[in-house]
PDB file of C-alpha atoms in Angstrom:
ATOM      1  CA  MET A 511     -56.883  18.280  17.535  1.00  0.00           C
ATOM      2  CA  MET A 512     -54.800  17.326  14.439  1.00  0.00           C
ATOM      3  CA  GLN A 513     -56.541  14.523  12.511  1.00  0.00           C
ATOM      4  CA  ASN A 514     -54.669  11.992  10.762  1.00  0.00           C
ATOM      5  CA  ASP A 515     -56.973  11.667   7.492  1.00  0.00           C
ATOM      6  CA  ARG A 516     -55.593  13.435   4.878  1.00  0.00           C
ATOM      7  CA  ILE A 517     -58.657  14.836   2.617  1.00  0.00           C
ATOM      8  CA  ALA A 518     -58.848  16.169  -0.722  1.00  0.00           C
ATOM      9  CA  PHE A 519     -61.677  18.548  -1.589  1.00  0.00           C
ATOM     10  CA  VAL A 520     -63.084  19.391  -4.447  1.00  0.00           C
ATOM     11  CA  GLY A 521     -65.907  21.899  -5.215  1.00  0.00           C
ATOM     12  CA  LEU A 522     -65.150  24.841  -3.419  1.00  0.00           C
ATOM     13  CA  GLY A 523     -68.310  26.586  -4.278  1.00  0.00           C
ATOM     14  CA  ALA A 524     -70.902  28.360  -1.742  1.00  0.00           C
ATOM     15  CA  MET A 525     -71.563  25.303   0.058  1.00  0.00           C
ATOM     16  CA  GLY A 526     -68.250  23.616  -0.692  1.00  0.00           C
ATOM     17  CA  LEU A 527     -66.000  26.404   0.820  1.00  0.00           C
ATOM     18  CA  PRO A 528     -67.407  26.684   3.990  1.00  0.00           C
ATOM     19  CA  MET A 529     -67.418  22.870   4.641  1.00  0.00           C
ATOM     20  CA  ALA A 530     -63.746  22.747   3.571  1.00  0.00           C
ATOM     21  CA  ARG A 531     -63.300  25.624   6.364  1.00  0.00           C
ATOM     22  CA  ASN A 532     -64.883  23.654   8.679  1.00  0.00           C
ATOM     23  CA  LEU A 533     -62.749  20.538   8.023  1.00  0.00           C
ATOM     24  CA  VAL A 534     -59.592  22.771   8.340  1.00  0.00           C
ATOM     25  CA  ARG A 535     -60.758  24.277  11.425  1.00  0.00           C
ATOM     26  CA  ALA A 536     -61.323  20.556  12.883  1.00  0.00           C
ATOM     27  CA  GLY A 537     -57.578  20.136  12.033  1.00  0.00           C
ATOM     28  CA  TYR A 538     -58.020  18.039   8.886  1.00  0.00           C
ATOM     29  CA  PRO A 539     -54.748  18.435   6.684  1.00  0.00           C
ATOM     30  CA  LEU A 540     -56.764  19.303   3.587  1.00  0.00           C
ATOM     31  CA  ARG A 541     -56.020  20.077   0.282  1.00  0.00           C
ATOM     32  CA  GLY A 542     -58.741  21.494  -2.106  1.00  0.00           C
ATOM     33  CA  PHE A 543     -59.560  22.088  -5.764  1.00  0.00           C
ATOM     34  CA  ASP A 544     -62.123  24.366  -7.958  1.00  0.00           C
ATOM     35  CA  THR A 545     -61.659  25.256 -11.355  1.00  0.00           C
ATOM     36  CA  ARG A 546     -62.098  28.903 -10.239  1.00  0.00           C
ATOM     37  CA  ASP A 547     -58.946  30.573  -8.782  1.00  0.00           C
ATOM     38  CA  THR A 548     -60.777  32.637  -6.491  1.00  0.00           C
ATOM     39  CA  ALA A 549     -61.989  29.687  -4.686  1.00  0.00           C
ATOM     40  CA  ARG A 550     -58.669  28.351  -4.326  1.00  0.00           C
ATOM     41  CA  GLN A 551     -57.409  31.288  -2.879  1.00  0.00           C
ATOM     42  CA  ALA A 552     -60.168  31.564  -0.446  1.00  0.00           C
ATOM     43  CA  LEU A 553     -59.477  27.961   0.905  1.00  0.00           C
ATOM     44  CA  ALA A 554     -55.470  28.921   1.306  1.00  0.00           C
ATOM     45  CA  GLN A 555     -56.899  32.086   3.434  1.00  0.00           C
ATOM     46  CA  ALA A 556     -58.630  29.926   5.698  1.00  0.00           C
ATOM     47  CA  GLY A 557     -55.345  27.389   5.932  1.00  0.00           C
ATOM     48  CA  GLY A 558     -56.277  24.809   3.743  1.00  0.00           C
ATOM     49  CA  GLU A 559     -53.468  23.894   0.822  1.00  0.00           C
ATOM     50  CA  ALA A 560     -55.120  24.966  -2.648  1.00  0.00           C
ATOM     51  CA  SER A 561     -54.067  22.651  -5.437  1.00  0.00           C
ATOM     52  CA  PRO A 562     -53.146  23.577  -8.741  1.00  0.00           C
ATOM     53  CA  ASP A 563     -54.955  20.338 -10.366  1.00  0.00           C
ATOM     54  CA  LEU A 564     -57.319  18.061  -9.485  1.00  0.00           C
ATOM     55  CA  ALA A 565     -54.248  15.450  -9.320  1.00  0.00           C
ATOM     56  CA  HIS A 566     -52.268  17.129  -6.742  1.00  0.00           C
ATOM     57  CA  ALA A 567     -55.137  17.580  -4.623  1.00  0.00           C
ATOM     58  CA  CYS A 568     -55.779  13.687  -4.561  1.00  0.00           C
ATOM     59  CA  ALA A 569     -52.596  12.396  -4.114  1.00  0.00           C
ATOM     60  CA  GLY A 570     -51.828  11.097  -0.886  1.00  0.00           C
ATOM     61  CA  ALA A 571     -55.675  11.785   0.077  1.00  0.00           C
ATOM     62  CA  ASP A 572     -57.180   9.042   2.504  1.00  0.00           C
ATOM     63  CA  ARG A 573     -60.699  10.837   1.834  1.00  0.00           C
ATOM     64  CA  LEU A 574     -62.052  12.879  -1.286  1.00  0.00           C
ATOM     65  CA  VAL A 575     -64.702  14.749  -0.545  1.00  0.00           C
ATOM     66  CA  LEU A 576     -66.893  15.475  -3.446  1.00  0.00           C
ATOM     67  CA  MET A 577     -69.281  18.688  -3.486  1.00  0.00           C
ATOM     68  CA  VAL A 578     -70.410  19.311  -6.612  1.00  0.00           C
ATOM     69  CA  VAL A 579     -73.662  20.214  -8.387  1.00  0.00           C
ATOM     70  CA  ASN A 580     -74.998  16.884  -9.793  1.00  0.00           C
ATOM     71  CA  ILE A 581     -73.945  13.327 -11.131  1.00  0.00           C
ATOM     72  CA  ALA A 582     -72.399  14.400 -14.293  1.00  0.00           C
ATOM     73  CA  GLN A 583     -70.264  16.726 -12.651  1.00  0.00           C
ATOM     74  CA  ALA A 584     -69.254  13.968 -10.238  1.00  0.00           C
ATOM     75  CA  ARG A 585     -68.376  11.636 -13.188  1.00  0.00           C
ATOM     76  CA  ALA A 586     -66.534  14.325 -14.922  1.00  0.00           C
ATOM     77  CA  VAL A 587     -64.514  14.769 -11.772  1.00  0.00           C
ATOM     78  CA  LEU A 588     -63.838  11.339 -10.652  1.00  0.00           C
ATOM     79  CA  ILE A 589     -63.467   9.139 -14.053  1.00  0.00           C
ATOM     80  CA  ALA A 590     -62.765  11.844 -16.986  1.00  0.00           C
ATOM     81  CA  GLY A 591     -60.938  14.300 -14.930  1.00  0.00           C
ATOM     82  CA  GLY A 592     -58.627  11.637 -13.373  1.00  0.00           C
ATOM     83  CA  ALA A 593     -59.271  11.893  -9.722  1.00  0.00           C
ATOM     84  CA  VAL A 594     -59.817   7.861  -9.234  1.00  0.00           C
ATOM     85  CA  SER A 595     -56.809   7.398 -10.772  1.00  0.00           C
ATOM     86  CA  ALA A 596     -55.128  10.054  -8.724  1.00  0.00           C
ATOM     87  CA  LEU A 597     -56.104   8.603  -5.293  1.00  0.00           C
ATOM     88  CA  PRO A 598     -54.169   5.997  -3.486  1.00  0.00           C
ATOM     89  CA  ALA A 599     -55.541   2.659  -3.235  1.00  0.00           C
ATOM     90  CA  GLY A 600     -58.661   2.160  -0.947  1.00  0.00           C
ATOM     91  CA  ALA A 601     -59.475   5.847  -0.752  1.00  0.00           C
ATOM     92  CA  ARG A 602     -63.009   6.298   0.127  1.00  0.00           C
ATOM     93  CA  ILE A 603     -64.949   9.095  -1.798  1.00  0.00           C
ATOM     94  CA  CYS A 604     -67.548  11.033  -0.035  1.00  0.00           C
ATOM     95  CA  LEU A 605     -70.255  11.972  -2.650  1.00  0.00           C
ATOM     96  CA  MET A 606     -71.982  14.915  -0.788  1.00  0.00           C
ATOM     97  CA  ALA A 607     -74.046  16.197  -4.001  1.00  0.00           C
ATOM     98  CA  THR A 608     -77.662  15.387  -4.583  1.00  0.00           C
ATOM     99  CA  CYS A 609     -77.852  12.931  -7.025  1.00  0.00           C
ATOM    100  CA  PRO A 610     -80.449  10.690  -8.279  1.00  0.00           C
ATOM    101  CA  PRO A 611     -80.081   6.949  -6.350  1.00  0.00           C
ATOM    102  CA  PRO A 612     -79.721   4.701  -9.358  1.00  0.00           C
ATOM    103  CA  GLU A 613     -76.844   6.993 -10.684  1.00  0.00           C
ATOM    104  CA  VAL A 614     -75.137   6.934  -7.310  1.00  0.00           C
ATOM    105  CA  ALA A 615     -75.258   3.054  -7.208  1.00  0.00           C
ATOM    106  CA  ALA A 616     -73.957   2.741 -10.439  1.00  0.00           C
ATOM    107  CA  LEU A 617     -70.819   5.103  -9.665  1.00  0.00           C
ATOM    108  CA  ALA A 618     -70.218   3.308  -6.745  1.00  0.00           C
ATOM    109  CA  ALA A 619     -69.746   0.054  -8.833  1.00  0.00           C
ATOM    110  CA  ASP A 620     -67.222   1.991 -10.892  1.00  0.00           C
ATOM    111  CA  ILE A 621     -65.389   3.436  -7.731  1.00  0.00           C
ATOM    112  CA  ALA A 622     -65.138  -0.182  -6.330  1.00  0.00           C
ATOM    113  CA  ALA A 623     -63.800  -1.218  -9.595  1.00  0.00           C
ATOM    114  CA  ALA A 624     -61.377   1.100  -9.466  1.00  0.00           C
ATOM    115  CA  GLY A 625     -60.474  -0.149  -5.867  1.00  0.00           C
ATOM    116  CA  HIS A 626     -61.838   2.653  -3.707  1.00  0.00           C
ATOM    117  CA  GLU A 627     -65.168   2.819  -1.906  1.00  0.00           C
ATOM    118  CA  LEU A 628     -67.879   5.629  -2.480  1.00  0.00           C
ATOM    119  CA  ILE A 629     -69.485   6.827   0.771  1.00  0.00           C
ATOM    120  CA  ASP A 630     -73.198   8.139  -0.606  1.00  0.00           C
ATOM    121  CA  CYS A 631     -73.653  11.091   1.716  1.00  0.00           C
ATOM    122  CA  PRO A 632     -75.861  14.016   0.383  1.00  0.00           C
ATOM    123  CA  VAL A 633     -76.467  17.147   2.386  1.00  0.00           C
ATOM    124  CA  SER A 634     -79.073  19.067   3.562  1.00  0.00           C
ATOM    125  CA  GLY A 635     -79.094  22.866   4.832  1.00  0.00           C
ATOM    126  CA  GLY A 636     -77.889  25.150   2.549  1.00  0.00           C
ATOM    127  CA  VAL A 637     -74.954  27.731   2.782  1.00  0.00           C
ATOM    128  CA  VAL A 638     -76.116  28.687   6.190  1.00  0.00           C
ATOM    129  CA  GLY A 639     -75.696  25.099   7.479  1.00  0.00           C
ATOM    130  CA  ALA A 640     -72.539  24.857   5.424  1.00  0.00           C
ATOM    131  CA  GLU A 641     -71.418  27.902   7.068  1.00  0.00           C
ATOM    132  CA  ALA A 642     -72.410  27.044  10.775  1.00  0.00           C
ATOM    133  CA  GLY A 643     -71.512  23.322  10.369  1.00  0.00           C
ATOM    134  CA  THR A 644     -74.940  22.174  11.016  1.00  0.00           C
ATOM    135  CA  LEU A 645     -75.752  20.769   7.534  1.00  0.00           C
ATOM    136  CA  THR A 646     -77.837  17.208   7.880  1.00  0.00           C
ATOM    137  CA  ILE A 647     -76.029  14.308   6.184  1.00  0.00           C
ATOM    138  CA  MET A 648     -77.654  11.139   4.945  1.00  0.00           C
ATOM    139  CA  ALA A 649     -74.997   8.680   4.723  1.00  0.00           C
ATOM    140  CA  ALA A 650     -75.352   5.119   3.093  1.00  0.00           C
ATOM    141  CA  ALA A 651     -72.287   2.921   3.299  1.00  0.00           C
ATOM    142  CA  PRO A 652     -71.403  -0.372   5.050  1.00  0.00           C
ATOM    143  CA  ARG A 653     -71.621   0.216   8.788  1.00  0.00           C
ATOM    144  CA  ALA A 654     -67.601   0.078   9.136  1.00  0.00           C
ATOM    145  CA  SER A 655     -67.009   2.502   6.276  1.00  0.00           C
ATOM    146  CA  PHE A 656     -69.339   5.057   7.912  1.00  0.00           C
ATOM    147  CA  GLN A 657     -67.848   4.738  11.098  1.00  0.00           C
ATOM    148  CA  ALA A 658     -64.416   5.271   9.170  1.00  0.00           C
ATOM    149  CA  VAL A 659     -65.591   8.555   7.988  1.00  0.00           C
ATOM    150  CA  GLU A 660     -67.987   9.928  10.769  1.00  0.00           C
ATOM    151  CA  PRO A 661     -65.667  11.878  12.786  1.00  0.00           C
ATOM    152  CA  MET A 662     -64.651  14.103   9.401  1.00  0.00           C
ATOM    153  CA  LEU A 663     -68.671  14.344   8.497  1.00  0.00           C
ATOM    154  CA  ARG A 664     -69.322  15.567  12.032  1.00  0.00           C
ATOM    155  CA  ALA A 665     -66.904  18.385  11.569  1.00  0.00           C
ATOM    156  CA  MET A 666     -69.231  19.618   8.740  1.00  0.00           C
ATOM    157  CA  GLY A 667     -72.446  18.524  10.116  1.00  0.00           C
ATOM    158  CA  ASP A 668     -74.524  18.186  13.551  1.00  0.00           C
ATOM    159  CA  LYS A 669     -77.224  15.936  12.131  1.00  0.00           C
ATOM    160  CA  LEU A 670     -75.790  12.710  10.726  1.00  0.00           C
ATOM    161  CA  TYR A 671     -77.899   9.511   9.863  1.00  0.00           C
ATOM    162  CA  HIS A 672     -76.763   6.299   8.553  1.00  0.00           C
ATOM    163  CA  CYS A 673     -79.374   5.507   6.033  1.00  0.00           C
ATOM    164  CA  GLY A 674     -78.416   2.043   5.003  1.00  0.00           C
ATOM    165  CA  GLU A 675     -75.330  -0.132   3.966  1.00  0.00           C
ATOM    166  CA  THR A 676     -75.772   0.462   0.152  1.00  0.00           C
ATOM    167  CA  PRO A 677     -74.770   3.557  -1.845  1.00  0.00           C
ATOM    168  CA  GLY A 678     -77.977   5.425  -3.464  1.00  0.00           C
ATOM    169  CA  GLN A 679     -79.817   4.897  -0.098  1.00  0.00           C
ATOM    170  CA  GLY A 680     -78.324   7.954   1.142  1.00  0.00           C
ATOM    171  CA  ALA A 681     -79.395   9.643  -2.145  1.00  0.00           C
ATOM    172  CA  MET A 682     -82.941   8.123  -1.962  1.00  0.00           C
ATOM    173  CA  VAL A 683     -83.331   9.794   1.745  1.00  0.00           C
ATOM    174  CA  LYS A 684     -82.276  13.112   0.709  1.00  0.00           C
ATOM    175  CA  ALA A 685     -85.063  12.797  -2.337  1.00  0.00           C
ATOM    176  CA  ILE A 686     -87.517  12.028   0.246  1.00  0.00           C
ATOM    177  CA  ASN A 687     -86.281  15.200   2.343  1.00  0.00           C
ATOM    178  CA  GLN A 688     -86.437  17.434  -0.646  1.00  0.00           C
ATOM    179  CA  LEU A 689     -90.182  16.047  -1.392  1.00  0.00           C
ATOM    180  CA  LEU A 690     -91.108  16.900   2.286  1.00  0.00           C
ATOM    181  CA  CYS A 691     -89.681  20.331   2.177  1.00  0.00           C
ATOM    182  CA  GLY A 692     -92.036  20.918  -1.015  1.00  0.00           C
ATOM    183  CA  VAL A 693     -94.829  19.996   0.639  1.00  0.00           C
ATOM    184  CA  HIS A 694     -94.029  21.823   3.759  1.00  0.00           C
ATOM    185  CA  LEU A 695     -93.789  25.280   1.119  1.00  0.00           C
TER     186      LEU A 695
END
């Protein structure tokens, strides 16, 4: 089944690449970017379109999935790297990295000021979950926004939770999840 949403995917690392592959398998038109040429080539081999740069990946995208290491990288891609300015007005940006809740909220405000929306949706499940499409996704956004990206998120994870209406709440649930994992270990 072919999906209508055009997706830009940035961060094709150990978890990002299999997540992008799952979106391609689900029928989403996807352009991916990573600073590593080998990652872009792997995406192309999986049926996605490898973008030579960030602006090309974001041009015309309805959604941007951002799977980077931390908030500093997210800001570097979105603000300094120009992803926000390359996206069409009203694009939804899904921040799937683990980041501090207050910094996610601050980034969401910056994204809103630029005419876009940040969906706070960190993941848990590691590389195994990313490959199998069984990630746990803890999303925070207004209900209508969450519902708009829900089918796309379900292509990457089978445990999807709407954790609140405000960006930062997903990051908070992820932090609690990490603390509980540490306790259980």
